[in-house]
Coordinates of C-alpha atoms in Angstrom, one line a residue:
M1 CA 24.9 34.6 -12.8
Y2 CA 23.9 30.7 -11.6
L3 CA 21.6 31.9 -8.3
W4 CA 18.1 31.8 -10.2
M5 CA 19.8 27.8 -11.4
D6 CA 20.8 27.1 -7.7
S7 CA 17.4 28.3 -5.8
L8 CA 15.6 26.2 -8.4
V9 CA 17.6 22.7 -8.2
Y10 CA 17.5 23.9 -4.4
F11 CA 13.2 24.0 -4.9
S12 CA 12.7 20.7 -7.1
S13 CA 14.8 18.8 -4.9
W14 CA 13.0 19.6 -1.8
M15 CA 9.9 20.1 -3.6
L16 CA 10.0 16.1 -4.6
Q17 CA 11.6 15.4 -1.5
F18 CA 8.3 16.4 0.1
I19 CA 6.2 14.7 -1.8
I20 CA 8.1 11.0 -2.4
I21 CA 7.8 11.6 1.8
A22 CA 3.7 12.4 1.9
L23 CA 3.4 9.4 -0.4
A24 CA 4.6 7.1 2.2
L25 CA 3.4 8.9 5.1
F26 CA -0.1 8.6 2.8
I27 CA 0.2 4.6 2.3
I28 CA 1.5 3.7 6.1
L29 CA -1.2 6.1 8.1
R30 CA -3.8 4.9 5.1
I31 CA -2.5 0.9 6.3
A32 CA -1.6 0.8 10.3
V33 CA -3.6 4.1 11.4
P34 CA -7.4 3.1 12.2
K35 CA -10.0 6.2 10.5
R36 CA -12.2 7.5 13.2
K37 CA -15.4 7.0 14.3
N38 CA -17.8 9.5 12.1
R39 CA -20.6 10.1 13.9
W40 CA -22.4 11.2 10.7
T41 CA -21.1 8.7 7.4
H42 CA -24.5 8.1 6.3
L43 CA -24.3 11.6 4.7
S44 CA -20.1 11.9 3.9
L45 CA -21.1 11.3 0.2
L46 CA -23.1 14.5 -0.4
I47 CA -20.1 15.9 1.6
W48 CA -17.0 13.7 -0.1
K49 CA -17.9 14.1 -3.1
K50 CA -15.0 12.1 -5.9
H51 CA -14.5 13.9 -9.0
E52 CA -12.3 12.7 -11.1
A53 CA -9.1 13.9 -12.9
P54 CA -10.1 17.2 -15.6
K55 CA -9.5 15.9 -19.5
K56 CA -7.5 18.7 -20.1
L57 CA -5.1 18.6 -16.9
L58 CA -4.7 14.4 -18.3
K59 CA -5.0 15.3 -22.1
L60 CA -1.9 18.2 -21.0
L61 CA 0.1 15.0 -18.8
R62 CA -0.1 12.6 -21.4
I63 CA -2.1 9.8 -19.1
S64 CA -4.9 8.4 -21.1
R65 CA -7.7 6.4 -19.5
D66 CA -7.2 3.4 -21.8
Q67 CA -3.9 2.4 -21.5
Q68 CA -3.3 -1.5 -20.3
S69 CA -1.0 -0.1 -17.7
F70 CA -3.4 2.4 -16.2
S71 CA -5.8 -1.0 -16.3
E72 CA -3.7 -2.6 -14.2
R73 CA -1.9 0.7 -11.6
E74 CA -6.1 1.2 -10.8
L75 CA -6.6 -2.3 -9.6
L76 CA -3.2 -2.6 -7.6
L77 CA -5.0 0.8 -6.1
K78 CA -8.2 -1.0 -5.3
G79 CA -5.9 -3.2 -3.7
C80 CA -4.3 -1.0 -1.2
G81 CA -6.9 1.3 -0.4
F82 CA -6.6 3.9 -3.4
S83 CA -10.2 5.2 -3.4
A84 CA -10.5 8.4 -5.0
D85 CA -9.7 8.2 -9.3
A86 CA -6.7 6.5 -10.4
A87 CA -5.3 8.9 -12.0
W88 CA -4.9 11.4 -9.6
Y89 CA -1.7 8.8 -9.1
F90 CA -1.1 9.4 -12.3
V91 CA -1.1 13.3 -12.3
G92 CA 1.1 13.2 -9.2
K93 CA 3.3 10.3 -10.5
R94 CA 3.4 12.5 -13.8
I95 CA 4.5 15.4 -12.5
A96 CA 7.0 13.6 -9.6
V97 CA 8.6 12.0 -12.3
I98 CA 9.5 15.1 -15.0
M99 CA 10.9 17.4 -11.4
A100 CA 13.0 14.5 -10.7
A101 CA 14.5 14.0 -14.5
L102 CA 15.0 17.6 -14.3
T103 CA 16.6 17.5 -11.0
I104 CA 19.2 15.2 -13.1
A105 CA 19.7 16.7 -16.1
V106 CA 20.1 20.5 -14.2
M107 CA 22.7 18.5 -11.7
L108 CA 24.4 16.5 -15.0
V109 CA 24.7 19.8 -17.0
M110 CA 26.4 21.7 -13.0
L111 CA 29.1 18.5 -13.0
K112 CA 30.2 19.4 -16.3
L113 CA 30.3 23.0 -16.0
H114 CA 31.9 22.5 -12.3
I115 CA 29.6 25.0 -11.2
A116 CA 29.6 24.7 -7.6
M117 CA 25.8 25.4 -5.7
P118 CA 27.0 27.1 -2.9
A119 CA 23.2 27.9 -1.0
S120 CA 22.7 24.7 -0.9
M121 CA 24.0 20.6 -1.3
P122 CA 26.2 19.4 -3.3
P123 CA 25.7 18.0 -6.8
S124 CA 26.5 14.7 -7.0
I125 CA 24.5 13.9 -3.4
I126 CA 21.0 15.8 -5.4
L127 CA 21.9 13.8 -8.2
A128 CA 21.6 10.5 -6.3
M129 CA 18.3 11.6 -4.0
A130 CA 17.4 12.5 -7.8
A131 CA 17.7 9.7 -9.6
A132 CA 16.8 7.0 -6.3
A133 CA 12.8 8.8 -6.8
L134 CA 13.1 8.4 -9.9
L135 CA 13.7 5.4 -9.9
F136 CA 11.2 4.4 -7.3
L137 CA 8.8 6.1 -9.5
M138 CA 8.8 4.4 -12.2
F139 CA 8.7 1.1 -10.6
D140 CA 6.2 1.5 -8.8
Q141 CA 4.1 -1.3 -9.6
S142 CA 6.9 -3.6 -7.1
W143 CA 6.0 -1.9 -4.0
L144 CA 2.0 -1.4 -5.1
R145 CA 2.4 -4.9 -5.0
S146 CA 4.3 -5.5 -1.1
I147 CA 1.9 -2.8 0.5
R148 CA -1.4 -4.4 -1.1
K149 CA 0.3 -8.3 -0.2
V150 CA 0.1 -6.9 3.0
R151 CA -3.3 -5.0 3.2
T152 CA -4.8 -7.7 2.0
L153 CA -3.4 -10.6 4.7
Q154 CA -4.4 -7.5 7.1
I155 CA -7.8 -7.1 5.0
T156 CA -7.9 -11.3 5.7
K157 CA -7.1 -11.6 9.1
E158 CA -10.6 -9.0 10.2
I159 CA -12.6 -10.6 8.0
Y160 CA -11.5 -14.7 9.7
I161 CA -12.3 -12.5 13.0
V162 CA -15.7 -11.0 11.3
S163 CA -17.0 -14.0 9.6
N164 CA -16.2 -16.1 13.6
Q165 CA -18.2 -14.0 15.8
L166 CA -21.3 -14.1 13.0
L167 CA -21.0 -18.5 13.1
Y168 CA -20.9 -17.5 16.8
L169 CA -24.3 -15.4 16.2
S170 CA -25.5 -18.1 13.5
D171 CA -28.4 -19.2 16.6
S172 CA -29.5 -16.2 17.3
Q173 CA -32.8 -14.8 16.7
L174 CA -30.8 -10.9 15.4
H175 CA -31.2 -9.6 12.0
I176 CA -28.1 -10.2 10.1
H177 CA -27.0 -6.2 10.5
A178 CA -27.6 -6.4 13.9
K179 CA -24.6 -9.1 14.0
L180 CA -22.5 -6.7 12.0
T181 CA -22.9 -4.1 14.6
R182 CA -21.5 -6.2 17.2
T183 CA -18.9 -6.9 15.0
V184 CA -17.1 -4.4 14.5
P185 CA -15.4 -4.0 17.9
F186 CA -13.1 -6.5 16.7
T187 CA -11.8 -5.0 13.4
K188 CA -9.3 -2.2 13.2
M189 CA -9.0 -1.6 8.9
I190 CA -12.0 -2.3 7.9
R191 CA -14.0 -0.6 10.6
A192 CA -13.9 2.6 8.7
D193 CA -15.7 0.8 5.6
L194 CA -17.6 -1.6 7.7
E195 CA -19.4 0.8 9.1
Q196 CA -20.0 2.7 6.9
M197 CA -21.9 0.2 5.5
L198 CA -23.9 -0.3 8.0
A199 CA -24.9 3.7 7.9
D200 CA -25.9 2.9 4.1
W201 CA -28.0 0.1 4.6
Y202 CA -31.8 1.3 5.6
H203 CA -30.9 3.2 2.2
H204 CA -29.7 0.6 0.1
P205 CA -28.3 -2.2 1.6
R206 CA -26.8 -4.3 -2.0
L207 CA -25.6 -0.7 -2.8
A208 CA -24.2 -0.3 0.7
L209 CA -22.9 -4.1 0.6
Q210 CA -21.3 -3.5 -3.7
R211 CA -19.7 0.0 -2.3
L212 CA -17.8 -2.1 0.4
K213 CA -16.7 -4.7 -1.8
E214 CA -14.8 -2.3 -4.4
R215 CA -13.6 -0.9 -1.0
L216 CA -11.8 -3.6 0.1
G217 CA -10.8 -4.6 -3.2
T218 CA -9.6 -7.9 -2.2
D219 CA -10.7 -11.2 -3.1
E220 CA -11.0 -12.2 -0.2
G221 CA -13.3 -9.2 0.6
M222 CA -15.3 -10.4 -2.6
S223 CA -16.7 -13.1 -1.4
F224 CA -17.3 -12.0 2.6
I225 CA -20.0 -9.4 0.9
E226 CA -21.3 -11.8 -1.6
T227 CA -21.5 -14.4 1.7
I228 CA -23.4 -11.6 4.4
D229 CA -25.9 -9.9 1.1
A230 CA -26.5 -14.5 0.4
L231 CA -27.4 -13.8 4.7
R232 CA -29.3 -11.0 4.2
Q233 CA -31.4 -12.3 1.4
H234 CA -32.1 -15.6 2.5
E235 CA -31.0 -16.1 7.0
S236 CA -31.1 -19.7 6.9
S237 CA -28.2 -22.7 7.9
H238 CA -27.3 -24.0 4.4
Y239 CA -25.4 -20.9 4.1
Y240 CA -24.6 -19.9 8.0
E241 CA -23.2 -23.7 6.3
L242 CA -21.0 -21.6 3.2
L243 CA -19.3 -19.5 5.8
K244 CA -17.9 -22.2 8.0
Q245 CA -17.1 -23.5 4.5
R246 CA -14.8 -19.1 3.9
I247 CA -13.7 -19.6 7.5
S248 CA -11.9 -22.8 6.3
D249 CA -10.7 -20.8 3.0
Y250 CA -9.2 -17.9 4.8
K251 CA -7.4 -19.9 7.6
D252 CA -5.7 -21.8 5.1
K253 CA -4.4 -18.8 3.8
L254 CA -3.2 -17.3 6.9
E255 CA -1.9 -20.2 7.1
L256 CA 0.5 -19.8 4.0
A257 CA 1.0 -16.8 4.5
K258 CA 2.6 -17.1 7.7
E259 CA 4.2 -20.0 6.7
S260 CA 5.5 -18.0 4.0
K261 CA 6.4 -15.3 6.3
K262 CA 8.5 -18.2 8.2
E263 CA 10.8 -18.4 5.2
S264 CA 11.9 -15.4 4.8
T265 CA 12.7 -15.2 8.3
S266 CA 15.2 -17.6 7.5
Y267 CA 16.4 -17.1 5.2
L268 CA 17.3 -13.3 6.4
L269 CA 18.3 -14.5 9.9
F270 CA 20.6 -16.6 7.2
V271 CA 22.4 -13.8 5.4
L272 CA 22.1 -11.5 8.3
A273 CA 24.0 -14.7 9.9
G274 CA 26.9 -13.9 8.5
I275 CA 28.0 -11.0 8.8
P276 CA 29.5 -11.5 11.7
I277 CA 31.5 -14.0 10.2
L278 CA 32.8 -12.1 7.7
Y279 CA 33.5 -9.6 10.2
T280 CA 35.5 -12.3 11.8
F281 CA 37.3 -12.2 8.3
Q282 CA 38.1 -9.0 7.8
V283 CA 39.3 -8.2 11.4
F284 CA 41.6 -11.5 12.8
I285 CA 42.0 -14.1 9.7
Y286 CA 42.8 -11.5 6.7
P287 CA 45.7 -10.0 8.6
W288 CA 47.3 -13.5 8.9
V289 CA 45.8 -14.0 5.2
R290 CA 48.4 -11.8 3.6
E291 CA 51.2 -11.8 5.8
G292 CA 51.5 -15.3 4.7
Q293 CA 51.2 -14.5 1.2
K294 CA 53.8 -12.0 1.5
L295 CA 56.6 -14.0 3.3
F296 CA 55.6 -17.1 0.4
M297 CA 56.3 -13.7 -1.9
T298 CA 60.0 -13.3 0.2
L299 CA 60.9 -17.1 0.1
Q300 CA 60.2 -16.7 -4.4

């Protein structure tokens, strides 16, 4: 009688897990793994077109672009390197939330009616997994900020290296495009975006820089692109002094992030150091304390 319900819940739970794992893998690969070099990057805009989410789909899922939460998530997603329409993220999130909520409701009903599920996991385990997934999706702003923070730090490191290379080539008679080309081997995360910009340079340099600024999506990236644009228009020592000042700012931010990381690591090590102490108390000291309490109770 409940075979169809069992199959539906089983399928929904696995689909929910697949969506969450796929999203996590996409974020990890987007941050950690550099993109493969594309020989035809100047034609990429003709091949890969950015499509916006259909208005009917957004209306069906009750997603509005005018909401403040949409604008906040859009900025966070840009900082995380999500270059597509932010509405697609909201569509995927809303579908996953609906699936998780339905799974929780069905599991609660099955637990209340004591319905067994022989073909899949116990309802209690599926309920816990669905609840964890729902909390993960509802509080996405916190982990998106964490991802943006990590990505911003990595981008700042590479911009710092590229800026130093440009400062090293300041006395050269090469064009700024050639200088930037020589800095590509020193990059990893921003290599694909930098190659895209260099490929689009001769079509429209200002537009290519603007697109790179949008793809980076960080304050440090914006200041770096503004400096490059100034060097493009006026190849003078004054703007290399500005670049030197930017390098100093990047270095200060990296040092501050390093100190913050050391402080967080020290707190974590302090917490971890307490685990052996608690274990020692539980194994060796606590039995003697219990025996002492029993002896004291017998003396009374």
